């Protein structure tokens, strides 16, 4: 385990992301719906929404993606959906990592289908080298990873463990 981003680095970056989000997402007629993609984004989600200065609604969804181990297959399903209806609302999807881009593509399409006004994506980490879907980009990125390291901590698991580690480390 080698630390990639310390608690302090993460906290500082999230404060900056909060400012970026407040600047770039205009205030709408309805509250911004912040969507936590369970389970890896939980820590990032609670830290990030605390930096937002406006009224928001928060909501959670759980996905299953079929694949073996660390390989994502692109076949994604919602196993537990939102309580809020997103029609006519701005949505901020908050996820831990964008890798292949399948998850973000799926959620963006889903919320567009459900007539969200705008769909914004925030992720703690981006792995642009892992991209398998063209044109997928998060609007707000904590840190961009250079290669394709497998990381854990700060909500992200290594074989079901280490989610509680407060820093991000390379496995
Ligand atoms: P994708 O963009 O659909 O390939 O999926 C990204 C999802 O894969 C993330 O939300 C994570 O849950 C998971 N993931 C990708 N890389 C890592 C990693 O290095 N550590 C932990 N989870 C990862
Ligand atoms: Mg995830």
mmCIF file of C-alpha atoms and ligand atoms in Angstrom:
data_model
loop_
_atom_site.group_PDB
_atom_site.id
_atom_site.type_symbol
_atom_site.label_atom_id
_atom_site.label_comp_id
_atom_site.label_asym_id
_atom_site.label_seq_id
_atom_site.Cartn_x
_atom_site.Cartn_y
_atom_site.Cartn_z
ATOM 1 C CA UNK A 1 0.000 0.000 0.000
ATOM 2 C CA UNK A 2 1.540 3.290 -1.091
ATOM 3 C CA UNK A 3 -0.232 6.575 -0.358
ATOM 4 C CA UNK A 4 -1.198 8.433 -3.504
ATOM 5 C CA UNK A 5 -3.267 11.252 -1.984
ATOM 6 C CA UNK A 6 -3.230 12.119 1.702
ATOM 7 C CA UNK A 7 -6.226 13.159 3.792
ATOM 8 C CA UNK A 8 -5.021 16.751 3.588
ATOM 9 C CA UNK A 9 -4.592 16.694 -0.198
ATOM 10 C CA UNK A 10 -8.060 15.217 -0.622
ATOM 11 C CA UNK A 11 -9.683 17.775 1.707
ATOM 12 C CA UNK A 12 -7.985 20.676 -0.079
ATOM 13 C CA UNK A 13 -9.007 19.428 -3.520
ATOM 14 C CA UNK A 14 -12.617 18.894 -2.462
ATOM 15 C CA UNK A 15 -12.883 22.461 -1.198
ATOM 16 C CA UNK A 16 -11.686 23.608 -4.636
ATOM 17 C CA UNK A 17 -14.202 21.336 -6.359
ATOM 18 C CA UNK A 18 -16.986 22.846 -4.257
ATOM 19 C CA UNK A 19 -16.016 26.320 -5.464
ATOM 20 C CA UNK A 20 -15.820 25.102 -9.097
ATOM 21 C CA UNK A 21 -19.254 23.521 -8.863
ATOM 22 C CA UNK A 22 -20.814 26.629 -7.331
ATOM 23 C CA UNK A 23 -19.315 28.683 -10.164
ATOM 24 C CA UNK A 24 -20.212 26.392 -13.059
ATOM 25 C CA UNK A 25 -23.674 25.062 -12.193
ATOM 26 C CA UNK A 26 -26.146 27.933 -12.300
ATOM 27 C CA UNK A 27 -28.788 28.107 -9.609
ATOM 28 C CA UNK A 28 -31.972 26.580 -11.016
ATOM 29 C CA UNK A 29 -35.652 26.875 -10.154
ATOM 30 C CA UNK A 30 -35.438 23.522 -8.405
ATOM 31 C CA UNK A 31 -32.730 22.273 -6.043
ATOM 32 C CA UNK A 32 -29.755 20.452 -7.530
ATOM 33 C CA UNK A 33 -30.147 16.698 -7.028
ATOM 34 C CA UNK A 34 -26.834 15.216 -5.879
ATOM 35 C CA UNK A 35 -26.667 11.507 -6.663
ATOM 36 C CA UNK A 36 -24.258 9.246 -4.818
ATOM 37 C CA UNK A 37 -23.211 6.176 -6.774
ATOM 38 C CA UNK A 38 -22.978 3.549 -4.060
ATOM 39 C CA UNK A 39 -20.883 2.237 -2.656
ATOM 40 C CA UNK A 40 -17.482 3.576 -3.617
ATOM 41 C CA UNK A 41 -18.470 7.233 -3.805
ATOM 42 C CA UNK A 42 -19.961 7.464 -0.299
ATOM 43 C CA UNK A 43 -17.041 9.265 1.373
ATOM 44 C CA UNK A 44 -16.426 11.609 -1.532
ATOM 45 C CA UNK A 45 -20.153 12.354 -1.715
ATOM 46 C CA UNK A 46 -20.584 13.423 1.919
ATOM 47 C CA UNK A 47 -17.426 15.513 1.813
ATOM 48 C CA UNK A 48 -18.299 17.192 -1.475
ATOM 49 C CA UNK A 49 -21.935 18.069 -0.752
ATOM 50 C CA UNK A 50 -20.793 19.790 2.457
ATOM 51 C CA UNK A 51 -18.843 22.235 0.296
ATOM 52 C CA UNK A 52 -21.929 23.278 -1.660
ATOM 53 C CA UNK A 53 -23.529 26.494 -0.507
ATOM 54 C CA UNK A 54 -26.962 26.132 -2.088
ATOM 55 C CA UNK A 55 -29.967 24.002 -1.182
ATOM 56 C CA UNK A 56 -29.582 20.518 -2.618
ATOM 57 C CA UNK A 57 -31.461 17.259 -2.462
ATOM 58 C CA UNK A 58 -29.408 14.176 -2.002
ATOM 59 C CA UNK A 59 -30.122 10.727 -3.255
ATOM 60 C CA UNK A 60 -28.441 7.374 -3.637
ATOM 61 C CA UNK A 61 -28.363 4.612 -6.163
ATOM 62 C CA UNK A 62 -26.797 1.242 -6.278
ATOM 63 C CA UNK A 63 -25.584 -0.369 -9.478
ATOM 64 C CA UNK A 64 -24.519 -3.825 -10.360
ATOM 65 C CA UNK A 65 -22.061 -4.289 -13.152
ATOM 66 C CA UNK A 66 -21.222 -7.684 -14.432
ATOM 67 C CA UNK A 67 -17.594 -8.458 -14.919
ATOM 68 C CA UNK A 68 -14.845 -10.415 -13.302
ATOM 69 C CA UNK A 69 -12.752 -8.821 -10.599
ATOM 70 C CA UNK A 70 -11.300 -5.512 -11.719
ATOM 71 C CA UNK A 71 -12.628 -5.658 -15.274
ATOM 72 C CA UNK A 72 -15.814 -3.759 -16.033
ATOM 73 C CA UNK A 73 -18.078 -5.280 -18.650
ATOM 74 C CA UNK A 74 -20.335 -2.414 -19.560
ATOM 75 C CA UNK A 75 -23.475 -4.356 -18.624
ATOM 76 C CA UNK A 76 -24.893 -2.214 -15.893
ATOM 77 C CA UNK A 77 -28.176 -2.350 -14.002
ATOM 78 C CA UNK A 78 -29.734 -0.263 -11.284
ATOM 79 C CA UNK A 79 -30.366 -2.504 -8.285
ATOM 80 C CA UNK A 80 -31.700 0.253 -6.025
ATOM 81 C CA UNK A 81 -32.830 3.492 -7.613
ATOM 82 C CA UNK A 82 -33.465 7.079 -6.615
ATOM 83 C CA UNK A 83 -36.266 8.259 -4.351
ATOM 84 C CA UNK A 84 -36.469 11.587 -6.210
ATOM 85 C CA UNK A 85 -37.770 12.102 -9.678
ATOM 86 C CA UNK A 86 -35.192 13.957 -11.770
ATOM 87 C CA UNK A 87 -37.582 15.305 -14.443
ATOM 88 C CA UNK A 88 -36.927 19.000 -15.056
ATOM 89 C CA UNK A 89 -34.116 19.088 -12.470
ATOM 90 C CA UNK A 90 -30.369 19.553 -12.597
ATOM 91 C CA UNK A 91 -28.551 16.405 -11.504
ATOM 92 C CA UNK A 92 -25.003 16.087 -10.214
ATOM 93 C CA UNK A 93 -23.814 12.487 -10.341
ATOM 94 C CA UNK A 94 -21.046 11.888 -7.808
ATOM 95 C CA UNK A 95 -18.893 8.814 -8.400
ATOM 96 C CA UNK A 96 -15.555 7.589 -7.156
ATOM 97 C CA UNK A 97 -13.702 6.767 -10.388
ATOM 98 C CA UNK A 98 -14.323 7.144 -14.095
ATOM 99 C CA UNK A 99 -12.396 4.364 -15.786
ATOM 100 C CA UNK A 100 -13.875 2.731 -18.914
ATOM 101 C CA UNK A 101 -16.658 5.317 -18.853
ATOM 102 C CA UNK A 102 -19.447 2.723 -19.046
ATOM 103 C CA UNK A 103 -20.955 3.720 -15.685
ATOM 104 C CA UNK A 104 -21.061 7.422 -16.463
ATOM 105 C CA UNK A 105 -22.430 6.809 -19.950
ATOM 106 C CA UNK A 106 -25.166 4.609 -18.513
ATOM 107 C CA UNK A 107 -26.191 7.105 -15.828
ATOM 108 C CA UNK A 108 -26.081 10.081 -18.149
ATOM 109 C CA UNK A 109 -28.347 8.279 -20.659
ATOM 110 C CA UNK A 110 -30.662 7.151 -17.886
ATOM 111 C CA UNK A 111 -31.171 10.641 -16.461
ATOM 112 C CA UNK A 112 -31.511 12.202 -19.908
ATOM 113 C CA UNK A 113 -34.220 9.624 -20.670
ATOM 114 C CA UNK A 114 -35.899 10.617 -17.418
ATOM 115 C CA UNK A 115 -35.890 14.214 -18.663
ATOM 116 C CA UNK A 116 -33.347 15.718 -16.300
ATOM 117 C CA UNK A 117 -32.656 19.302 -17.279
ATOM 118 C CA UNK A 118 -28.862 18.957 -17.101
ATOM 119 C CA UNK A 119 -26.674 16.074 -16.003
ATOM 120 C CA UNK A 120 -23.292 16.938 -14.497
ATOM 121 C CA UNK A 121 -20.678 14.415 -13.445
ATOM 122 C CA UNK A 122 -18.200 14.720 -10.584
ATOM 123 C CA UNK A 123 -15.620 12.059 -9.826
ATOM 124 C CA UNK A 124 -12.836 11.878 -7.293
ATOM 125 C CA UNK A 125 -10.486 10.169 -9.729
ATOM 126 C CA UNK A 126 -10.294 9.964 -13.491
ATOM 127 C CA UNK A 127 -8.384 7.295 -15.403
ATOM 128 C CA UNK A 128 -8.471 8.675 -18.969
ATOM 129 C CA UNK A 129 -6.200 5.842 -20.175
ATOM 130 C CA UNK A 130 -8.875 3.322 -19.213
ATOM 131 C CA UNK A 131 -11.547 4.839 -21.424
ATOM 132 C CA UNK A 132 -13.495 2.433 -23.645
ATOM 133 C CA UNK A 133 -16.380 4.789 -24.392
ATOM 134 C CA UNK A 134 -15.609 7.788 -26.577
ATOM 135 C CA UNK A 135 -16.461 11.273 -25.473
ATOM 136 C CA UNK A 136 -17.039 10.493 -21.802
ATOM 137 C CA UNK A 137 -15.637 13.209 -19.595
ATOM 138 C CA UNK A 138 -16.501 14.219 -16.070
ATOM 139 C CA UNK A 139 -17.336 17.886 -15.536
ATOM 140 C CA UNK A 140 -15.563 17.968 -12.180
ATOM 141 C CA UNK A 141 -12.506 15.812 -11.482
ATOM 142 C CA UNK A 142 -10.630 15.533 -8.198
ATOM 143 C CA UNK A 143 -7.406 14.068 -9.540
ATOM 144 C CA UNK A 144 -6.453 12.654 -12.922
ATOM 145 C CA UNK A 145 -4.429 9.440 -12.722
ATOM 146 C CA UNK A 146 -1.644 8.991 -15.222
ATOM 147 C CA UNK A 147 -1.580 5.273 -15.794
ATOM 148 C CA UNK A 148 -4.012 2.602 -14.713
ATOM 149 C CA UNK A 149 -3.131 1.943 -11.082
ATOM 150 C CA UNK A 150 -5.670 0.043 -9.015
ATOM 151 C CA UNK A 151 -6.420 2.229 -6.034
ATOM 152 C CA UNK A 152 -8.209 1.787 -2.731
ATOM 153 C CA UNK A 153 -9.225 3.758 0.337
ATOM 154 C CA UNK A 154 -11.429 6.823 0.716
ATOM 155 C CA UNK A 155 -14.507 4.702 0.027
ATOM 156 C CA UNK A 156 -12.950 2.462 -2.597
ATOM 157 C CA UNK A 157 -12.478 -1.183 -1.829
ATOM 158 C CA UNK A 158 -9.864 -3.803 -2.346
ATOM 159 C CA UNK A 159 -11.705 -7.120 -2.279
ATOM 160 C CA UNK A 160 -14.418 -5.642 -0.081
ATOM 161 C CA UNK A 161 -12.038 -4.067 2.456
ATOM 162 C CA UNK A 162 -10.139 -0.782 2.978
ATOM 163 C CA UNK A 163 -13.055 1.512 2.218
ATOM 164 C CA UNK A 164 -12.579 3.145 5.629
ATOM 165 C CA UNK A 165 -8.954 4.139 5.014
ATOM 166 C CA UNK A 166 -9.034 7.962 4.882
ATOM 167 C CA UNK A 167 -6.406 8.346 2.166
ATOM 168 C CA UNK A 168 -6.176 7.046 -1.391
ATOM 169 C CA UNK A 169 -3.498 4.432 -1.911
ATOM 170 C CA UNK A 170 -2.162 2.329 -4.760
ATOM 171 C CA UNK A 171 -2.567 -1.406 -4.353
HETATM 172 P P1 LIG B 1 -16.250 2.337 -15.379
HETATM 173 O O1 LIG B 1 -15.876 3.768 -15.649
HETATM 174 O O2 LIG B 1 -17.636 1.977 -15.745
HETATM 175 O O3 LIG B 1 -15.223 1.377 -15.913
HETATM 176 O O4 LIG B 1 -16.275 2.023 -13.870
HETATM 177 C C1 LIG B 1 -15.742 2.737 -12.925
HETATM 178 C C2 LIG B 1 -16.034 1.975 -11.653
HETATM 179 O O5 LIG B 1 -15.111 0.892 -11.511
HETATM 180 C C3 LIG B 1 -15.775 2.911 -10.512
HETATM 181 O O6 LIG B 1 -16.950 3.546 -10.099
HETATM 182 C C4 LIG B 1 -15.224 1.986 -9.472
HETATM 183 O O7 LIG B 1 -16.280 1.480 -8.700
HETATM 184 C C5 LIG B 1 -14.574 0.864 -10.223
HETATM 185 N N1 LIG B 1 -13.108 1.071 -10.279
HETATM 186 C C6 LIG B 1 -12.361 1.387 -11.372
HETATM 187 N N2 LIG B 1 -11.063 1.487 -11.056
HETATM 188 C C7 LIG B 1 -10.995 1.240 -9.727
HETATM 189 C C8 LIG B 1 -9.895 1.219 -8.795
HETATM 190 O O8 LIG B 1 -8.715 1.463 -9.102
HETATM 191 N N3 LIG B 1 -10.218 0.931 -7.505
HETATM 192 C C9 LIG B 1 -11.494 0.676 -7.099
HETATM 193 N N4 LIG B 1 -12.538 0.684 -7.932
HETATM 194 C C10 LIG B 1 -12.288 0.968 -9.236
HETATM 195 MG MG1 LIG B 2 -18.159 3.145 -8.563
#
